[in-house]
Coordinates of N, CA and C and ligand atoms in Angstrom, one line a residue:
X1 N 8.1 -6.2 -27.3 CA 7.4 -7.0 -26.2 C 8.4 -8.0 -25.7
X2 N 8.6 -7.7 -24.2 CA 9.6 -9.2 -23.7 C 8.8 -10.2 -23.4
X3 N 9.3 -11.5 -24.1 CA 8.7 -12.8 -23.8 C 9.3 -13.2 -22.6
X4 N 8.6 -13.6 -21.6 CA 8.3 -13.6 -20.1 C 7.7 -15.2 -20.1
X5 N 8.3 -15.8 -19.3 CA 8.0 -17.1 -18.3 C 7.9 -17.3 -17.3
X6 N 6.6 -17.3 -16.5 CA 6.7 -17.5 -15.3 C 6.8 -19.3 -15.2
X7 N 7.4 -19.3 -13.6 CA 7.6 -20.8 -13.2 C 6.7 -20.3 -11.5
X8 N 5.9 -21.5 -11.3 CA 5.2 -21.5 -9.8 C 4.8 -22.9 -9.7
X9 N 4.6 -23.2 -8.4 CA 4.2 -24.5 -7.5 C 3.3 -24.4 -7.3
X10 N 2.5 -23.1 -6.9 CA 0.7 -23.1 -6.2 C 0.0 -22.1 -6.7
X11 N -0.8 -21.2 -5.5 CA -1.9 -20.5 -6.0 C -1.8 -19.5 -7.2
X12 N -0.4 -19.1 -7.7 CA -0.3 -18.1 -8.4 C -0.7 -16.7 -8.7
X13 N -1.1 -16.4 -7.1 CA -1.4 -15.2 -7.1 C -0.6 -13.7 -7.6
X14 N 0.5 -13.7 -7.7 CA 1.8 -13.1 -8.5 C 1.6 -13.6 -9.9
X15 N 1.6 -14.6 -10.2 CA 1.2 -14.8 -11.5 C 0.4 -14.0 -11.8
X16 N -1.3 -14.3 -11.3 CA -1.8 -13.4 -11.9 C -1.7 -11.7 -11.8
X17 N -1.0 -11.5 -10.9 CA -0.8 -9.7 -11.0 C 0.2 -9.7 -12.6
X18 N 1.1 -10.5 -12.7 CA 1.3 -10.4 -14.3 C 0.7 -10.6 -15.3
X19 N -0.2 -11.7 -15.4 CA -1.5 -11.9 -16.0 C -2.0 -10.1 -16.3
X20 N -2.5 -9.6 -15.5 CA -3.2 -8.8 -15.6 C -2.8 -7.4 -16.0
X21 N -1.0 -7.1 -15.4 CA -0.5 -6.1 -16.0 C -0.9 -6.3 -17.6
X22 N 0.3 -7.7 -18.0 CA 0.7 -7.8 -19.5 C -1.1 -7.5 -19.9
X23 N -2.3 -7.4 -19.4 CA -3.4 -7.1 -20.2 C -3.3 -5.5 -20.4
X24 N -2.6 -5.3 -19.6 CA -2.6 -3.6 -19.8 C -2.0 -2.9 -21.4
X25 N -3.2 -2.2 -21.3 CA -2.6 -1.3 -23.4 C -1.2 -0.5 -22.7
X26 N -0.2 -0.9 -23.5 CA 1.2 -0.1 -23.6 C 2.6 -1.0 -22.7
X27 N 1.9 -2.5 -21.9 CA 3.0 -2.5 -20.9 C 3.5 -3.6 -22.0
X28 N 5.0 -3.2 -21.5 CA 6.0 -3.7 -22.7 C 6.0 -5.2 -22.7
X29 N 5.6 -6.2 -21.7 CA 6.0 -7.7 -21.9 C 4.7 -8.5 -22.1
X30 N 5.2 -9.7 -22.4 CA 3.5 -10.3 -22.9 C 4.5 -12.0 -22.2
X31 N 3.7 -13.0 -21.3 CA 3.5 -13.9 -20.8 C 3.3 -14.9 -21.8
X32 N 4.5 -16.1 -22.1 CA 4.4 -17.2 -23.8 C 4.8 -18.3 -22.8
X33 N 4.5 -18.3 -21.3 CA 4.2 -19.8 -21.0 C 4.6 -19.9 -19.6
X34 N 3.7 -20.6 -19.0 CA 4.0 -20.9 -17.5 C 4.2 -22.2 -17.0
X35 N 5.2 -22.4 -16.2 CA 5.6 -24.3 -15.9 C 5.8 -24.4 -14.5
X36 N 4.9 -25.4 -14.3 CA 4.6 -25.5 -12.6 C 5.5 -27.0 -12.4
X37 N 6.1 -27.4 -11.6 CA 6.4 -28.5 -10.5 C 5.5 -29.0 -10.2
X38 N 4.4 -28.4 -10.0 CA 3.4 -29.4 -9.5 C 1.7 -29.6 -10.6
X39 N 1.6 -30.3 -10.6 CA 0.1 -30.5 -11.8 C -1.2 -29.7 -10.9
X40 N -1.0 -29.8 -9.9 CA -2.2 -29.1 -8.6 C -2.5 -28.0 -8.6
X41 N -1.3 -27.2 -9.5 CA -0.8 -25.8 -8.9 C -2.0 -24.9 -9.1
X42 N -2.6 -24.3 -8.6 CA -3.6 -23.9 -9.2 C -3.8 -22.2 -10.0
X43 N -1.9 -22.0 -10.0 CA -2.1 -20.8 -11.0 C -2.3 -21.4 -12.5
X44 N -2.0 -23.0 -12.6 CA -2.4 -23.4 -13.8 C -3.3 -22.9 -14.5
X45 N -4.7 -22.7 -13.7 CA -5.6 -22.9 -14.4 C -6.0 -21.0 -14.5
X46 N -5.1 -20.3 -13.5 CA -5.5 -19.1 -14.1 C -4.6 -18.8 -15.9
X47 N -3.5 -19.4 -15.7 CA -2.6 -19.4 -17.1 C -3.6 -19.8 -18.3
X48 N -4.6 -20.8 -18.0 CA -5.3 -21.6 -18.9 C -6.3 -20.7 -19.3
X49 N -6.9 -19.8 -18.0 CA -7.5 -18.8 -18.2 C -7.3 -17.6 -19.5
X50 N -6.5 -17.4 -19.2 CA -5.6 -16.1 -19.7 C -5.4 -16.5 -21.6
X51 N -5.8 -18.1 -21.3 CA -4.8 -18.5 -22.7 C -3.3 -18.4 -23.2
X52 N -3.3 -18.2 -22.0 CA -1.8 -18.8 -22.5 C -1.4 -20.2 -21.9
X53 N 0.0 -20.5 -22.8 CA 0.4 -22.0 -22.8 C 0.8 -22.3 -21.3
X54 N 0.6 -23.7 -21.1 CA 1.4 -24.4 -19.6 C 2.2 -25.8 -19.6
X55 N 2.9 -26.1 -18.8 CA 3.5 -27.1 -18.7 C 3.6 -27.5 -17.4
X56 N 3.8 -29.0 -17.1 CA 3.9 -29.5 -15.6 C 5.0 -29.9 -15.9
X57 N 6.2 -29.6 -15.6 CA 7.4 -30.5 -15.2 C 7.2 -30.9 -13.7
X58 N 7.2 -31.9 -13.3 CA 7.0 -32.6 -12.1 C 8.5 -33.1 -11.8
X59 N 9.4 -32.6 -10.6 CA 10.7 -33.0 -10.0 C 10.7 -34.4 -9.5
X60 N 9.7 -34.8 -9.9 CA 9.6 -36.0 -8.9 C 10.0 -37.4 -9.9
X61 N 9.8 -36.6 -11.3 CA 10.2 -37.6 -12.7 C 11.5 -37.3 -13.2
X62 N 12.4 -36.9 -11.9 CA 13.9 -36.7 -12.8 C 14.7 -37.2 -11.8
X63 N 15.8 -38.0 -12.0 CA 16.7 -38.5 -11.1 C 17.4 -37.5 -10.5
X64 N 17.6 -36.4 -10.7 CA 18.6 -35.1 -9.8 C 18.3 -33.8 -9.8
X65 N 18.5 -32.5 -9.4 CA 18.4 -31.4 -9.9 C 18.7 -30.6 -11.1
X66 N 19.9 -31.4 -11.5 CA 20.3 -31.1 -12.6 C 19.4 -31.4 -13.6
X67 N 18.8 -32.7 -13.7 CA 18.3 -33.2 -15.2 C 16.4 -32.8 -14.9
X68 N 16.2 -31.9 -13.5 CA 14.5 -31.6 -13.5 C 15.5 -29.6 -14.5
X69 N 16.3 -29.3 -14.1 CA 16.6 -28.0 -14.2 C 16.9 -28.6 -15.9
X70 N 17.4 -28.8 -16.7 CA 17.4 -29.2 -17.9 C 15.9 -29.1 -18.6
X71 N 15.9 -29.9 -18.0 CA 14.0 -30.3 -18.9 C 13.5 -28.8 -18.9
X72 N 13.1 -27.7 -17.5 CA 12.9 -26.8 -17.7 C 13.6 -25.8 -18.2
X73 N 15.0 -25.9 -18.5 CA 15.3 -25.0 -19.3 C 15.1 -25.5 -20.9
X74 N 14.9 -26.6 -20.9 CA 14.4 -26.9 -22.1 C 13.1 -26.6 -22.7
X75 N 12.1 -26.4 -21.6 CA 10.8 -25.5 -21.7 C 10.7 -24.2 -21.9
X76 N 11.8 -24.0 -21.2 CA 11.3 -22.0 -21.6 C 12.3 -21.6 -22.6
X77 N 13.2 -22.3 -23.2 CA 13.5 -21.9 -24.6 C 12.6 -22.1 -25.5
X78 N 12.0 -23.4 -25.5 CA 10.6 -23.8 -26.0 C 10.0 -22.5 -26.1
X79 N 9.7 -21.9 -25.2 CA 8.8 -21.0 -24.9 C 9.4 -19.4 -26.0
X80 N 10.4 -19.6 -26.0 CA 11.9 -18.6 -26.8 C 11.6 -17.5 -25.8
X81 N 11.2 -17.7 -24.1 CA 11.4 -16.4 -23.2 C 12.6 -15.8 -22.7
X82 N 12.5 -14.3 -23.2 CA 13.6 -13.9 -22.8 C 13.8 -13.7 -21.5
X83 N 12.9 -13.6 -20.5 CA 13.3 -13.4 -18.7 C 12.5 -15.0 -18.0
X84 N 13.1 -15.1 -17.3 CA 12.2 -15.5 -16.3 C 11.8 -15.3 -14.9
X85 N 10.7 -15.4 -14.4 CA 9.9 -15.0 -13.1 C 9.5 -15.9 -12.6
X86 N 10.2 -16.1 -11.3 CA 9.6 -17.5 -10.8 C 8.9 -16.5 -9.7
X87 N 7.7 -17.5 -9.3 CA 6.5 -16.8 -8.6 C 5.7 -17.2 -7.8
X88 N 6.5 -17.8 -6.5 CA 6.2 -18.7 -5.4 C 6.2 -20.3 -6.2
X89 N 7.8 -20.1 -6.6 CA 8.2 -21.6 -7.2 C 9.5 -22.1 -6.2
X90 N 8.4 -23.0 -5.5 CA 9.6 -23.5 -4.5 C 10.5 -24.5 -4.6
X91 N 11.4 -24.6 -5.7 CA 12.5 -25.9 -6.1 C 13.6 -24.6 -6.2
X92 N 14.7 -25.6 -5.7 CA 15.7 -24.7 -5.5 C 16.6 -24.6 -6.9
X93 N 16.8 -24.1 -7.5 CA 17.4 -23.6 -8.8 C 19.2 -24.4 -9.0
X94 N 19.7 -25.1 -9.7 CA 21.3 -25.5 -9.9 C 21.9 -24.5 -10.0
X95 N 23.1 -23.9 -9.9 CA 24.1 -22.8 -9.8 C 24.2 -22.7 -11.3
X96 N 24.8 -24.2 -12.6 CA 24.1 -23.7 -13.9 C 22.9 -23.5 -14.4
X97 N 21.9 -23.8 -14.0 CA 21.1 -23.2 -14.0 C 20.8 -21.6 -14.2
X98 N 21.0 -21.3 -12.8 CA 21.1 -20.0 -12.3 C 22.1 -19.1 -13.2
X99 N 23.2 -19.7 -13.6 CA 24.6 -19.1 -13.9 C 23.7 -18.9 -15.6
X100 N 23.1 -19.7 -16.2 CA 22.8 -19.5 -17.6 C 21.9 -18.7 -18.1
X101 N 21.0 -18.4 -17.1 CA 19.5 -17.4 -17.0 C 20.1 -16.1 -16.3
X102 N 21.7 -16.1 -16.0 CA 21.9 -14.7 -15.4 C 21.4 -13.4 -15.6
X103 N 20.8 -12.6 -15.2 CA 20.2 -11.4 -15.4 C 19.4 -11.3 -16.4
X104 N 18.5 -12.7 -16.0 CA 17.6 -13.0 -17.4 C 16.5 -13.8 -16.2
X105 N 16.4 -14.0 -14.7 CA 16.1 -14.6 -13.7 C 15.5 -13.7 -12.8
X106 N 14.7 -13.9 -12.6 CA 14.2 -12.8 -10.8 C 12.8 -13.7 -10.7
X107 N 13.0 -13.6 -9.2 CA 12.2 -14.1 -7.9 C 11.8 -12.9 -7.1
X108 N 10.3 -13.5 -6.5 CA 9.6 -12.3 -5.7 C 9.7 -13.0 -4.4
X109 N 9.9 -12.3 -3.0 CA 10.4 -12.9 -1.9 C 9.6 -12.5 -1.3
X110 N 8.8 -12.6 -0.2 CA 7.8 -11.9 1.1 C 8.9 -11.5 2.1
X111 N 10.3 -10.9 1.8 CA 10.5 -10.4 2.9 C 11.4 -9.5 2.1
X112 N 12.3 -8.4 3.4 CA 12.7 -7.1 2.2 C 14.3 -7.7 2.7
X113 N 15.1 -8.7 1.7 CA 15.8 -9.4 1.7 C 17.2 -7.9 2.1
X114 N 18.4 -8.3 2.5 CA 19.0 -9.7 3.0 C 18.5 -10.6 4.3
X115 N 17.2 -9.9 4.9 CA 16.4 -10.0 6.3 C 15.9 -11.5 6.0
X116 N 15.4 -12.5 6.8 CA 14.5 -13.2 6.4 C 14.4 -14.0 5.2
X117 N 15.8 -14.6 4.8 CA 15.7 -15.8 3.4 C 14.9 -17.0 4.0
X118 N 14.4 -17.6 2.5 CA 13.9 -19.1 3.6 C 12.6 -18.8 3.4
X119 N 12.3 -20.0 4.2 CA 10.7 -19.9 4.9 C 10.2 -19.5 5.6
X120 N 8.6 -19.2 6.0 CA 8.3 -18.6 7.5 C 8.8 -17.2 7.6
X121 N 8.7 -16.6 6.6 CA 9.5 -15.0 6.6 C 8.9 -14.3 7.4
X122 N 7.4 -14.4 7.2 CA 6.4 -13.5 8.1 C 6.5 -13.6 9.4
X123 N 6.6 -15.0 10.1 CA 6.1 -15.0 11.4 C 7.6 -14.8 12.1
X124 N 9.0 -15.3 11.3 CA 10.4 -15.1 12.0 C 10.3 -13.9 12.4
X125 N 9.5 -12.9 11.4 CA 10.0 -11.2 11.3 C 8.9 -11.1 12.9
X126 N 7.7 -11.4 12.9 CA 7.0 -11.5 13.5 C 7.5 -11.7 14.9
X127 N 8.4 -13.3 15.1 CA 8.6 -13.7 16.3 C 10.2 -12.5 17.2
X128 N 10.7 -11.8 15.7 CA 11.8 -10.9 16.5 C 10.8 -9.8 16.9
X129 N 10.1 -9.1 16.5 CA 9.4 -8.0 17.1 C 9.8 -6.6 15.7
X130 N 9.7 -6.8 14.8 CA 10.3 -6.2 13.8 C 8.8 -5.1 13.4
X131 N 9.5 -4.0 13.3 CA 8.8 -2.9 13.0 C 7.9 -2.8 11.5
X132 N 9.0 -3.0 10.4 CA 8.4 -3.4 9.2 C 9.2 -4.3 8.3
X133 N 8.3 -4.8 7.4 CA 8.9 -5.8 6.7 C 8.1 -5.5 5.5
X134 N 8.0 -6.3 4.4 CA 7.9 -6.0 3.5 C 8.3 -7.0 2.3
X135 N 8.7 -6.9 1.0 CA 8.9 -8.0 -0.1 C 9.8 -6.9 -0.9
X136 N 10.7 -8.3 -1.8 CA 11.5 -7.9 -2.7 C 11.7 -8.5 -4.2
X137 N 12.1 -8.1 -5.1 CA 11.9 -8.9 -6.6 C 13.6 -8.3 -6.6
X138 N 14.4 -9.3 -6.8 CA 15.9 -9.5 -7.3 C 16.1 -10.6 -8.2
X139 N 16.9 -10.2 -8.8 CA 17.7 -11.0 -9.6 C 18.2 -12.2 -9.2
X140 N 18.2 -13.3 -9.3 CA 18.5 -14.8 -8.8 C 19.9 -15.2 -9.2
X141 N 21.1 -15.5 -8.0 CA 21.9 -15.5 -8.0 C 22.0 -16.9 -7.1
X142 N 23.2 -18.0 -7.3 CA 23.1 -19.3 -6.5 C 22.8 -19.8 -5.7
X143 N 22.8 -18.5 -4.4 CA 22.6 -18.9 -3.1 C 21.1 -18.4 -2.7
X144 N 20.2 -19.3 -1.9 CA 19.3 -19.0 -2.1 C 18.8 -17.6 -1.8
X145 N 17.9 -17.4 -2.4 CA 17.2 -15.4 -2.4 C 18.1 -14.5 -2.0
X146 N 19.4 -14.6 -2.5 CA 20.2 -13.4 -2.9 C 20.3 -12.7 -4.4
X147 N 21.0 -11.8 -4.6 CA 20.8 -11.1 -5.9 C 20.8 -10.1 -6.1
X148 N 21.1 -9.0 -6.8 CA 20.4 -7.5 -7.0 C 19.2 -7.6 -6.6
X149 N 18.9 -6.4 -6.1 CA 17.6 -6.0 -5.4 C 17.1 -4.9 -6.5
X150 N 15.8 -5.2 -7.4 CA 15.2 -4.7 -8.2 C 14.6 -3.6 -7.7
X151 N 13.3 -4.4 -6.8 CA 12.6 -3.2 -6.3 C 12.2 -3.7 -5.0
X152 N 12.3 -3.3 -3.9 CA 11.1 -3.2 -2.9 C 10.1 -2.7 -2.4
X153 N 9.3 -3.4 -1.6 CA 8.0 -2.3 -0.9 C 7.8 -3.0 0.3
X154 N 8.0 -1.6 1.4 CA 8.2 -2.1 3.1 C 6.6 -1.5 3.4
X155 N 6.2 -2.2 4.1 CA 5.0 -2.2 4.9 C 5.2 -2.3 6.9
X156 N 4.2 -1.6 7.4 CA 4.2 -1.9 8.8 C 3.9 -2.7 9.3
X157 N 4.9 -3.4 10.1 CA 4.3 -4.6 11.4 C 3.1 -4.2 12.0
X158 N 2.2 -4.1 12.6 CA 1.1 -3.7 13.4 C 1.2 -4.7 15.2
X159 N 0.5 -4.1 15.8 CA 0.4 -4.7 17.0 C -0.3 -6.2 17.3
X160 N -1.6 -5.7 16.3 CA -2.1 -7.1 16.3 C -2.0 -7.5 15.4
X161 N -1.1 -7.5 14.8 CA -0.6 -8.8 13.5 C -0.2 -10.2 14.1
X162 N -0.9 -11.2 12.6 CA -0.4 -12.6 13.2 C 0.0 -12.6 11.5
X163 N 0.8 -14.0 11.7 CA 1.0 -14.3 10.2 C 0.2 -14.0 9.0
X164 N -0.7 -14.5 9.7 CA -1.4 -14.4 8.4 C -1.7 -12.9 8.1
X165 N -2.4 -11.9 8.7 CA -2.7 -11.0 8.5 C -1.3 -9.8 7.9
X166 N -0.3 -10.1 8.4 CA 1.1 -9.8 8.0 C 1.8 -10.5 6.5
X167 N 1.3 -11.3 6.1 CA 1.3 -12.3 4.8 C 0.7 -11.3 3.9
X168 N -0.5 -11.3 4.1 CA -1.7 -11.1 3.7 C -1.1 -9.2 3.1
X169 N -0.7 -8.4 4.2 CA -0.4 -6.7 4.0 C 0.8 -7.1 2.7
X170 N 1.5 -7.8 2.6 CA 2.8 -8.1 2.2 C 2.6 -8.5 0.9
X171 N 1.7 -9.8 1.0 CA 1.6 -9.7 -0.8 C 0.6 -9.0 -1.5
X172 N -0.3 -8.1 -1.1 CA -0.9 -6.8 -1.8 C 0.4 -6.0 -2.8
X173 N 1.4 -6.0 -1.6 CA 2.4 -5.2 -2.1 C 3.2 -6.0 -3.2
X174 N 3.4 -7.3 -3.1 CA 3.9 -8.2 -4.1 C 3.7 -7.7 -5.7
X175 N 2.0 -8.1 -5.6 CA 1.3 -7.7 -6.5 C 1.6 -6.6 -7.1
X176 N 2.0 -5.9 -6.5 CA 2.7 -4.1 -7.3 C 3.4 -4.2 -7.7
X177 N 4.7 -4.9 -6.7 CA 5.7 -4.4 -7.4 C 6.3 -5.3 -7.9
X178 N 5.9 -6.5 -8.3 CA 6.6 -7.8 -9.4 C 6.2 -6.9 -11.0
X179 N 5.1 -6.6 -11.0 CA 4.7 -6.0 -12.8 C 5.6 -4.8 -12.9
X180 N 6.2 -4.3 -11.4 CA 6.6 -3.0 -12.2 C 8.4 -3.7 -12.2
X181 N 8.7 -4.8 -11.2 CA 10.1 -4.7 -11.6 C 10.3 -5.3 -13.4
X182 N 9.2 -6.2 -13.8 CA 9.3 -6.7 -14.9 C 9.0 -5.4 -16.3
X183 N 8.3 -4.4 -16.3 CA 8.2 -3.2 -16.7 C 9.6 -2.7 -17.0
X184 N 10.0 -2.5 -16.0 CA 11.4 -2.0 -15.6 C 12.4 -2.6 -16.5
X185 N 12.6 -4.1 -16.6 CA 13.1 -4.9 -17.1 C 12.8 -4.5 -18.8
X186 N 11.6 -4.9 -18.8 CA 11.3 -4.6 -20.4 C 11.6 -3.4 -21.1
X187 N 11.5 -2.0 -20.7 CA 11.8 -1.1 -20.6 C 13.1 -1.0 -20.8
X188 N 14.5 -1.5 -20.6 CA 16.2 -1.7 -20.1 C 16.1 -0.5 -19.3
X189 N 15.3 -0.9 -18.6 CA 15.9 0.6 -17.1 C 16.6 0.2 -16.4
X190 N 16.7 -1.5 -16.3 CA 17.6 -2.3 -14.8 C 19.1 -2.3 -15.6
X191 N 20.1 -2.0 -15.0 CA 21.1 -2.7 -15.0 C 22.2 -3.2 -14.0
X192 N 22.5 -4.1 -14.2 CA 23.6 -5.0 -12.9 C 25.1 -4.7 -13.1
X193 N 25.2 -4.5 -11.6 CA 26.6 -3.1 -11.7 C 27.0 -3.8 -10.1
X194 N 28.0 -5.5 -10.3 CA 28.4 -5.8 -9.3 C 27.2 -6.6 -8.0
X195 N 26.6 -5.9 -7.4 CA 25.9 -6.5 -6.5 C 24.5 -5.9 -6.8
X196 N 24.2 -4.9 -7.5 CA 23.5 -3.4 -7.1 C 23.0 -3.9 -9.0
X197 N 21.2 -3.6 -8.6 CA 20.5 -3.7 -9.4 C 20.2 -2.3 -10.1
X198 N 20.8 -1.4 -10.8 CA 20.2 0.0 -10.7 C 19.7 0.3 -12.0
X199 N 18.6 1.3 -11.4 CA 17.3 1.5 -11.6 C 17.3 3.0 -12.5
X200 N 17.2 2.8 -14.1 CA 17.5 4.3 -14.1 C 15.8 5.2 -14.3
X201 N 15.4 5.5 -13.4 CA 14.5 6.2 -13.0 C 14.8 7.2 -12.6
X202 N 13.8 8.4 -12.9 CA 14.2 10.2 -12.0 C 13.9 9.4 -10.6
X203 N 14.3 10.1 -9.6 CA 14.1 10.2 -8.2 C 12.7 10.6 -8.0
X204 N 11.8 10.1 -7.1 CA 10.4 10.0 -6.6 C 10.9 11.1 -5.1
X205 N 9.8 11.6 -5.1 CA 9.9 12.4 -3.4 C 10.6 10.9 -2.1
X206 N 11.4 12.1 -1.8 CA 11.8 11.3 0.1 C 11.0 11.0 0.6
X207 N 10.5 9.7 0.9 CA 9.3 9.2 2.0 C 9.5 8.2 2.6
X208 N 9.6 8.7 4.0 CA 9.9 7.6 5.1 C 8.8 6.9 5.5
X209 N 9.0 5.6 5.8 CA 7.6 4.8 6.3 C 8.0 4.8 8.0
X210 N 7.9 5.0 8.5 CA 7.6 5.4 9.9 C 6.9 4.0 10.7
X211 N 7.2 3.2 11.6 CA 6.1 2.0 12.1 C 6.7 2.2 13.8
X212 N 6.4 2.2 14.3 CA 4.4 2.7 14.6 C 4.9 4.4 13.7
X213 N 3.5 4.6 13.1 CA 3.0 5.6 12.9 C 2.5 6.5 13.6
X214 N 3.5 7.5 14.4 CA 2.8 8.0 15.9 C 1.9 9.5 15.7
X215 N 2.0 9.8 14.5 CA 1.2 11.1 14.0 C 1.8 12.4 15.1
X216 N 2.8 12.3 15.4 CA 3.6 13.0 16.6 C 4.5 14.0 15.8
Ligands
LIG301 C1 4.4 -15.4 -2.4 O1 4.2 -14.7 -1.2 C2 5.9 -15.4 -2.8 O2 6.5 -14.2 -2.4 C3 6.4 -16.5 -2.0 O3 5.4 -17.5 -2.2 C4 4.1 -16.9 -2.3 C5 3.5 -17.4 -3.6 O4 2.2 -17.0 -3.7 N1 7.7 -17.0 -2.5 C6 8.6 -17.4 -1.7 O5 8.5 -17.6 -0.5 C7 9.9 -17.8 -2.5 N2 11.0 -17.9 -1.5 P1 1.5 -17.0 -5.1 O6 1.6 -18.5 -5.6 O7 0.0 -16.7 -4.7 O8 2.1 -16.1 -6.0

């Protein structure tokens, strides 16, 4: 079983799609502690749910990045997790930080990265006129939401999409494919080969997502 730490700021709705894999009979990781930035967060209280452990490290109680990134890696050793998944945790990570959890790190992103880093992923993709978009789970690397690309899942823009409704198609898909890149992980199917996260999996059928869908 990989011991798994998630880190989040708010609703933890990714969280709980982990929550609920690791309930699954056979999936290889089990969830030994979640640490929010913020005391509000309200995946807290799904963690508390679940019974598993939590912690608030609050950034606001440390003089620099360095010494909030300390404390938390002083928690999830605590925790003795072997990965971690941050999961709509918005504090920007230290390069040691990042450099010490190397391929021991991944973040789930709402956009199908190198497209759209940052904030406002949805409505940028939105305001260019973009066909599809989608989310990505990679490996966390210094600069922000770069990394091996674990797995993605592209969904269609639609006509009448607004943010939110485009948010909304995008983290459905989140929810899928954060348990299987961690699966994957637990499993040693991932390995990091330069830039390139690969995946040793048989090949799935060729299937193109098509947007607009013209049934033509
Ligand atoms: C998710 O959409 C996640 O991809 C995004 O924040 C949301 C958190 O929702 N993360 C980022 O934008 C990180 N750059 P959740 O708290 O319900 O999981």
């Amino acid at each position: 079983m990989l011991r798994v730490a998630v880190l989040i700021s708010g609703r933890g709705s990714n969280l709980q799609s982990l929550i609920d894999a690791c309930r699954q009979e056979g999936f290889p990781a089990r969830i030994v502690g979640v640490i929010s930035n913020r005391a509000d967060a309200g995946g807290l209280q799904r963690a508390a749910d679940a019974g598993i452990e939590t912690a608030v490290i609050s950034h606001r109680n440390y003089a620099d990045r360095a010494a909030f990134d300390a404390a938390l890696d002083a928690k999830i050793r605590g925790f003795d997790a072997e990965l971690v998944c941050l999961a709509g945790f918005m504090r920007i990570l230290t390069a040691g930080f990042v450099e010490d959890w190397r391929d021991r790190l991944i973040n789930i992103h709402p956009s199908l990265l190198p497209a759209y880093k940052g904030l406002d992923t949805q409505q940028r993709a939105l305001d260019d006129g973009v066909r599809i978009s989608g989310c990505t789970v990679h490996f966390v690397r210094p600069d922000m939401d770069t990394g091996p690309v674990i797995i993605q899942a592209a969904v269609p823009v639609l006509d009448n999409d607004d943010a939110a409704s485009l948010t909304a198609r995008i983290l459905a898909q989140e929810h899928i494919i954060y348990p299987m890149a961690v699966k994957l992980i637990a499993e040693k199917r991932v390995r990091v080969q330069e830039n390139r996260a690969m995946v040793d999996m048989p090949p799935g059928p060729e299937k193109a997502l098509i947007s607009p869908s013209t049934g033509l």
